[in-house]
Short mmCIF file of C-alpha atoms in Angstrom, two decimals:
data_model
loop_
_atom_site.label_atom_id
_atom_site.label_comp_id
_atom_site.label_asym_id
_atom_site.label_seq_id
_atom_site.Cartn_x
_atom_site.Cartn_y
_atom_site.Cartn_z
CA MET A 71 114.03 105.92 175.63
CA THR A 72 113.13 109.07 173.66
CA LEU A 73 114.45 109.97 170.18
CA LYS A 74 116.22 113.22 169.59
CA PRO A 75 114.41 115.72 167.31
CA ALA A 76 116.92 115.36 164.43
CA LEU A 77 116.57 111.60 164.48
CA LEU A 78 112.79 111.93 164.50
CA ILE A 79 112.87 114.11 161.36
CA ALA A 80 115.19 111.71 159.50
CA THR A 81 112.98 108.79 160.40
CA ALA A 82 109.87 110.62 159.16
CA LEU A 83 111.51 111.46 155.84
CA LEU A 84 112.53 107.89 155.25
CA LEU A 85 109.08 106.58 156.09
CA SER A 86 107.41 109.19 153.84
CA GLY A 87 109.38 107.97 150.80
CA CYS A 88 111.70 110.94 150.30
CA GLY A 89 114.99 109.32 149.32
CA TYR A 90 113.56 105.90 150.04
CA VAL A 91 115.35 103.02 148.26
CA GLY A 92 112.93 100.22 147.44
CA GLU A 93 113.45 96.65 146.32
CA PRO A 94 116.15 96.37 143.58
CA LEU A 95 114.79 95.96 140.02
CA PRO A 96 115.60 92.70 138.23
CA PRO A 97 118.30 93.06 135.54
CA LEU A 98 117.13 93.51 131.95
CA LEU A 99 117.41 90.20 130.06
CA ARG A 100 117.92 91.89 126.67
CA ILE A 101 116.42 89.00 124.73
CA PRO A 102 115.87 89.90 121.03
CA VAL A 103 112.34 89.61 119.70
CA PRO A 104 111.85 86.77 117.19
CA VAL A 105 112.26 87.31 113.45
CA THR A 106 108.82 87.41 111.80
CA ASP A 107 109.55 87.97 108.09
CA LEU A 108 111.90 85.15 107.12
CA ALA A 109 111.67 84.50 103.35
CA ALA A 110 113.52 82.05 101.10
CA VAL A 111 113.44 81.32 97.37
CA GLN A 112 115.52 79.16 95.05
CA ARG A 113 117.25 81.29 92.42
CA GLY A 114 119.23 79.22 89.97
CA SER A 115 121.60 76.97 91.91
CA ARG A 116 121.28 79.03 95.14
CA ILE A 117 118.67 79.57 97.81
CA VAL A 118 118.36 83.24 98.74
CA VAL A 119 117.28 83.77 102.36
CA GLN A 120 116.38 87.23 103.71
CA PHE A 121 114.92 88.71 106.89
CA THR A 122 114.90 91.83 109.05
CA VAL A 123 117.35 91.72 111.97
CA PRO A 124 115.56 92.47 115.30
CA ARG A 125 116.37 95.82 116.94
CA LEU A 126 114.19 95.49 120.05
CA THR A 127 114.16 93.23 123.06
CA THR A 128 111.18 91.28 124.37
CA GLU A 129 111.02 93.99 127.06
CA GLY A 130 110.54 96.72 124.44
CA THR A 131 113.99 98.29 124.75
CA VAL A 132 116.51 98.85 121.96
CA LEU A 133 119.29 96.26 121.74
CA ARG A 134 122.67 97.71 122.66
CA ASN A 135 124.50 95.37 120.30
CA PRO A 136 123.38 93.55 117.14
CA PRO A 137 122.23 90.03 117.96
CA GLN A 138 123.98 86.91 116.75
CA LEU A 139 122.01 85.22 113.98
CA ASP A 140 121.47 81.48 114.09
CA LEU A 141 120.12 80.49 110.67
CA ARG A 142 119.59 76.79 110.09
CA ALA A 143 118.33 74.59 107.26
CA GLY A 144 117.37 70.93 107.09
CA PRO A 145 114.59 68.47 106.31
CA GLY A 146 111.59 68.82 108.56
CA PRO A 147 110.21 65.89 110.53
CA ASN A 148 106.63 64.84 109.83
CA PRO A 149 104.70 65.94 111.79
CA PHE A 150 106.88 69.03 112.14
CA ASP A 151 108.50 69.64 115.52
CA ALA A 152 110.77 72.67 115.92
CA GLY A 153 112.97 71.00 118.54
CA ALA A 154 113.55 67.86 116.48
CA TRP A 155 114.21 69.95 113.37
CA ALA A 156 116.69 72.24 115.18
CA ALA A 157 118.61 69.28 116.57
CA HIS A 158 119.47 68.02 113.08
CA ALA A 159 119.32 71.20 110.94
CA LYS A 160 122.57 72.59 109.56
CA PRO A 161 123.76 75.96 110.97
CA LEU A 162 124.55 78.34 108.10
CA GLY A 163 126.76 80.82 109.95
CA GLU A 164 126.61 84.58 109.83
CA GLY A 165 125.47 86.37 106.67
CA PRO A 166 125.91 89.95 105.48
CA VAL A 167 123.57 92.56 106.96
CA GLU A 168 122.86 95.84 105.16
CA GLY A 169 120.33 98.44 106.22
CA GLY A 170 118.97 96.13 108.89
CA ARG A 171 118.34 93.30 106.40
CA ALA A 172 120.24 90.00 106.45
CA ARG A 173 120.77 88.18 103.16
CA TYR A 174 122.19 84.69 102.76
CA GLU A 175 122.94 82.84 99.52
CA VAL A 176 123.01 79.11 100.20
CA PRO A 177 124.12 76.49 97.61
CA ALA A 178 121.12 74.32 96.72
CA ASP A 179 122.85 71.33 95.10
CA ALA A 180 123.09 69.28 98.30
CA TRP A 181 119.31 69.40 98.75
CA ALA A 182 118.16 68.74 95.17
CA GLY A 183 114.84 66.91 95.07
CA ARG A 184 114.03 67.53 98.75
CA GLU A 185 111.95 69.94 100.79
CA ILE A 186 114.13 71.97 103.16
CA VAL A 187 112.94 73.95 106.18
CA PHE A 188 114.64 77.25 107.05
CA GLY A 189 114.43 78.97 110.42
CA VAL A 190 116.41 81.63 112.26
CA ARG A 191 116.70 82.92 115.80
CA ALA A 192 118.38 86.06 117.13
CA VAL A 193 120.60 85.53 120.17
CA GLY A 194 121.31 88.41 122.55
CA SER A 195 124.48 89.24 124.44
CA SER A 196 123.18 87.24 127.40
CA GLY A 197 123.16 84.12 125.23
CA ARG A 198 119.37 83.93 125.30
CA ASP A 199 116.99 84.13 122.35
CA GLY A 200 113.33 84.90 121.88
CA GLY A 201 112.57 81.73 119.93
CA TRP A 202 112.54 80.60 116.33
CA SER A 203 111.23 82.74 113.51
CA ASN A 204 108.49 81.76 111.14
CA PHE A 205 109.60 78.64 109.27
CA VAL A 206 109.89 78.58 105.46
CA VAL A 207 109.82 75.41 103.36
CA VAL A 208 111.62 75.35 99.98
CA ALA A 209 111.19 72.46 97.52
CA VAL A 210 114.58 72.34 95.78
CA VAL A 211 114.42 71.61 92.02
CA PRO A 212 116.98 71.53 89.18
CA PRO A 213 118.07 75.13 88.45
CA PRO A 214 115.60 76.76 86.02
CA GLN A 215 117.13 77.75 82.69
CA ARG A 216 118.23 81.39 82.49
CA PRO A 217 116.63 83.37 79.63
CA GLU A 218 119.17 84.41 77.00
CA ASP A 219 119.42 86.95 74.19
CA VAL A 220 116.76 89.33 75.47
CA ARG A 221 115.85 91.88 72.78
CA ALA A 222 113.75 95.05 73.09
CA GLU A 223 112.26 96.66 69.99
CA PRO A 224 110.04 99.75 69.80
CA VAL A 225 106.72 98.99 68.09
CA ALA A 226 103.56 101.00 67.55
CA GLU A 227 102.00 99.48 70.71
CA GLY A 228 105.01 100.22 72.96
CA VAL A 229 108.13 98.06 73.48
CA HIS A 230 108.21 94.45 72.30
CA LEU A 231 110.46 92.01 74.18
CA ALA A 232 111.61 88.60 72.94
CA TRP A 233 114.17 86.14 74.32
CA GLN A 234 115.51 82.63 73.96
CA GLY A 235 114.00 80.07 76.32
CA GLN A 236 111.71 77.09 76.66
CA THR A 237 107.95 77.46 76.62
CA GLY A 238 106.79 78.11 80.18
CA LEU A 239 106.30 80.84 82.73
CA TYR A 240 108.50 83.95 82.73
CA ARG A 241 108.57 87.06 84.90
CA VAL A 242 109.48 90.37 83.24
CA PHE A 243 111.04 93.14 85.34
CA ARG A 244 111.21 96.77 84.27
CA ARG A 245 113.10 99.84 85.48
CA GLY A 246 111.43 102.99 84.22
CA PRO A 247 112.50 106.64 84.19
CA GLY A 248 113.58 107.81 87.65
CA GLU A 249 113.31 104.33 89.22
CA GLN A 250 116.27 103.00 91.22
CA SER A 251 115.43 99.30 90.98
CA PHE A 252 113.69 96.79 88.75
CA ASN A 253 110.04 96.07 89.50
CA PRO A 254 107.83 93.17 88.31
CA ALA A 255 106.00 94.24 85.15
CA ALA A 256 104.27 91.09 83.92
CA ASP A 257 104.20 87.29 83.83
CA ALA A 258 104.37 85.77 80.34
CA THR A 259 103.70 82.19 79.26
CA GLN A 260 105.70 82.54 76.03
CA PRO A 261 109.22 83.96 75.47
CA THR A 262 107.77 87.25 74.29
CA TRP A 263 105.87 90.21 75.78
CA THR A 264 104.83 93.73 74.75
CA ASP A 265 104.95 96.61 77.20
CA THR A 266 102.12 98.99 76.30
CA ALA A 267 102.75 101.34 79.25
CA THR A 268 105.70 103.23 77.76
CA GLU A 269 106.20 106.79 76.56
CA TYR A 270 108.21 107.97 73.58
CA GLY A 271 111.54 109.59 74.40
CA LYS A 272 111.89 107.92 77.82
CA THR A 273 114.39 105.16 78.60
CA TYR A 274 113.33 101.73 79.92
CA GLU A 275 115.42 98.76 81.05
CA TYR A 276 114.22 95.16 81.21
CA LEU A 277 115.34 91.76 82.48
CA VAL A 278 113.61 88.38 82.52
CA GLN A 279 113.52 85.34 84.84
CA ARG A 280 112.25 81.84 84.20
CA ILE A 281 109.72 80.76 86.87
CA VAL A 282 109.08 77.11 87.78
CA LYS A 283 106.16 76.15 90.01
CA THR A 284 107.14 73.80 92.86
CA ALA A 285 105.32 71.93 95.61
CA THR A 286 105.96 74.81 98.02
CA GLY A 287 105.82 77.86 95.74
CA GLU A 288 108.15 78.99 92.97
CA ALA A 289 111.77 78.60 91.90
CA GLU A 290 113.47 81.31 89.85
CA SER A 291 116.24 81.24 87.29
CA GLU A 292 119.16 83.60 87.44
CA PRO A 293 118.06 86.95 85.95
CA SER A 294 118.86 87.51 82.30
CA ALA A 295 121.19 90.23 81.17
CA SER A 296 119.33 93.53 81.10
CA VAL A 297 118.44 95.39 77.92
CA ARG A 298 117.78 99.11 77.55
CA VAL A 299 115.67 100.95 75.00
CA THR A 300 114.44 104.50 74.35
CA PRO A 301 111.39 104.27 72.07
CA VAL A 302 111.02 106.94 69.41
CA ASP A 303 107.76 107.55 67.55
CA ARG A 304 108.33 106.41 63.98
CA PHE A 305 104.96 104.73 63.61
CA PRO A 306 102.24 106.32 61.48
CA PRO A 307 98.53 106.11 62.29
CA ALA A 308 96.22 103.68 60.57
CA VAL A 309 95.24 104.37 56.98
CA PRO A 310 91.85 106.14 56.86
CA THR A 311 88.97 103.98 55.64
CA GLY A 312 85.50 104.47 54.21
CA LEU A 313 86.36 107.38 51.90
CA LYS A 314 83.33 108.57 49.88
CA ALA A 315 83.01 111.42 47.35
CA VAL A 316 79.81 113.17 46.29
CA ALA A 317 79.42 115.84 43.60
CA ALA A 318 77.70 118.88 45.14
CA THR A 319 76.69 122.30 43.85
CA THR A 320 79.67 123.90 45.60
CA GLY A 321 82.26 121.31 44.58
CA ILE A 322 83.11 117.74 45.53
CA ALA A 323 82.33 116.73 49.14
CA LEU A 324 84.55 114.07 50.76
CA ALA A 325 83.93 112.15 54.01
CA TRP A 326 85.60 109.15 55.71
CA GLU A 327 85.78 107.18 58.96
CA ARG A 328 87.41 108.86 61.98
CA ASN A 329 90.79 107.57 63.32
CA GLY A 330 91.05 106.59 66.99
CA GLU A 331 94.79 106.69 67.87
CA PRO A 332 95.65 108.49 71.15
CA ASP A 333 98.35 110.56 69.39
CA PHE A 334 96.29 111.23 66.27
CA GLY A 335 97.09 114.62 64.71
CA GLY A 336 94.97 115.14 61.56
CA TYR A 337 94.26 114.30 57.91
CA ARG A 338 95.78 115.18 54.55
CA VAL A 339 93.67 115.18 51.37
CA TYR A 340 95.17 114.16 48.01
CA ARG A 341 93.75 114.81 44.53
CA ALA A 342 94.68 113.76 41.03
CA ALA A 343 93.41 115.49 37.93
CA PRO A 344 92.86 113.39 34.81
CA GLY A 345 96.17 111.81 33.73
CA ALA A 346 98.09 113.18 36.78
CA GLU A 347 99.47 111.76 40.02
CA LEU A 348 97.97 112.29 43.46
CA LYS A 349 99.14 115.49 45.13
CA PRO A 350 98.26 116.96 48.56
CA ILE A 351 95.72 119.78 48.37
CA ALA A 352 94.65 120.33 51.99
CA ASP A 353 95.13 119.39 55.67
CA THR A 354 91.81 119.19 57.52
CA GLY A 355 92.94 118.91 61.15
CA GLN A 356 91.00 116.18 62.91
CA THR A 357 87.83 116.70 60.89
CA PRO A 358 87.06 113.61 58.74
CA SER A 359 85.55 115.58 55.84
CA TYR A 360 86.51 118.12 53.18
CA THR A 361 84.88 119.95 50.27
CA ASP A 362 87.01 120.63 47.20
CA ARG A 363 85.75 123.89 45.63
CA THR A 364 88.58 124.25 43.09
CA VAL A 365 87.42 121.67 40.56
CA GLU A 366 86.47 122.29 36.95
CA ALA A 367 83.04 121.21 35.79
CA GLY A 368 82.88 117.98 33.84
CA LYS A 369 86.38 116.77 34.78
CA VAL A 370 86.99 113.44 36.53
CA TYR A 371 89.04 113.60 39.73
CA ARG A 372 90.55 110.94 42.01
CA TYR A 373 90.89 111.49 45.78
CA ALA A 374 92.66 109.80 48.68
CA VAL A 375 93.22 110.68 52.34
CA SER A 376 96.15 109.98 54.71
CA ALA A 377 96.40 110.30 58.51
CA LEU A 378 99.11 112.03 60.54
CA ASP A 379 100.04 111.69 64.21
CA ALA A 380 101.28 114.28 66.69
CA SER A 381 104.91 113.54 65.72
CA GLY A 382 104.26 114.14 62.03
CA ASN A 383 104.31 110.47 60.97
CA GLU A 384 102.04 110.01 57.95
CA SER A 385 100.16 106.90 56.92
CA ARG A 386 100.02 105.78 53.33
CA PRO A 387 97.06 107.18 51.34
CA SER A 388 93.71 105.45 51.53
CA ASP A 389 92.08 103.70 48.63
CA THR A 390 91.13 106.25 45.98
CA VAL A 391 87.64 107.28 44.92
CA GLU A 392 86.75 108.79 41.54
CA VAL A 393 84.08 111.40 40.85
CA THR A 394 83.06 113.78 38.05
CA ALA A 395 82.85 117.45 39.02
CA PRO A 396 79.39 119.00 38.48
#
């Protein structure tokens, strides 16, 4: 039997692959990738658990729908076995998700004095999951005491913080100008700390947490109430030291030690004639010397020097020196 020409052409096209339908592709399983950044910390009487919700499947495609989150907590067997743990761990239900981050706040009282293992898995619409996340162990302790009565006071060095609390470890958080959130600024081992990285005229806000070391890391207190301060420069430079006076042919020459403040502005020279009070006679800029050419021969004069900063704050006068004009 011979094929007709039209049938021959159709057969050739099919065999050459034009319009050829191959084997059907397997359906996409749409299994979410595992969570890799599970984190948990005790904060006061709660355990705060956070992680990023998966957006991709194990096949590299974007999930059509958000996965169901299966977060569990319970004591871990020793040696640890994920299957044995999961069989007895308590499911914690769904938690709020914002910006792709899930955040749970779990009461800690039921687990006081024990080490609790947290794990989560993301379950796709097919009912399948990509496995458990990294596991996190939290040693639950009595809630650390919350710092109270936090006070912020401008001082010459910056901003000095003090609060009520037991001796121990504290973490200070600061929100500076233009910052949207609080950031860790320092750890302190006493209920006091001085922030030396501030600028006059700018507003800073602080809060403090008590930190307790545990067998598995750290436990935090509830954050203190925040306190806000705008430091203003009302602090004069140090009093000049080492003032010396020498009678010279052109008058009385004065010299003293140089100040080292970052905002130092200059010096002011004071003089007192016999029987009179000290009065300013000259500003010398940042030069630590001055020659008084307006003295009268044979008279005894007293001199002192003060320091000024860039904001005009003036120190008290230095110790006086006495000299007889030539």
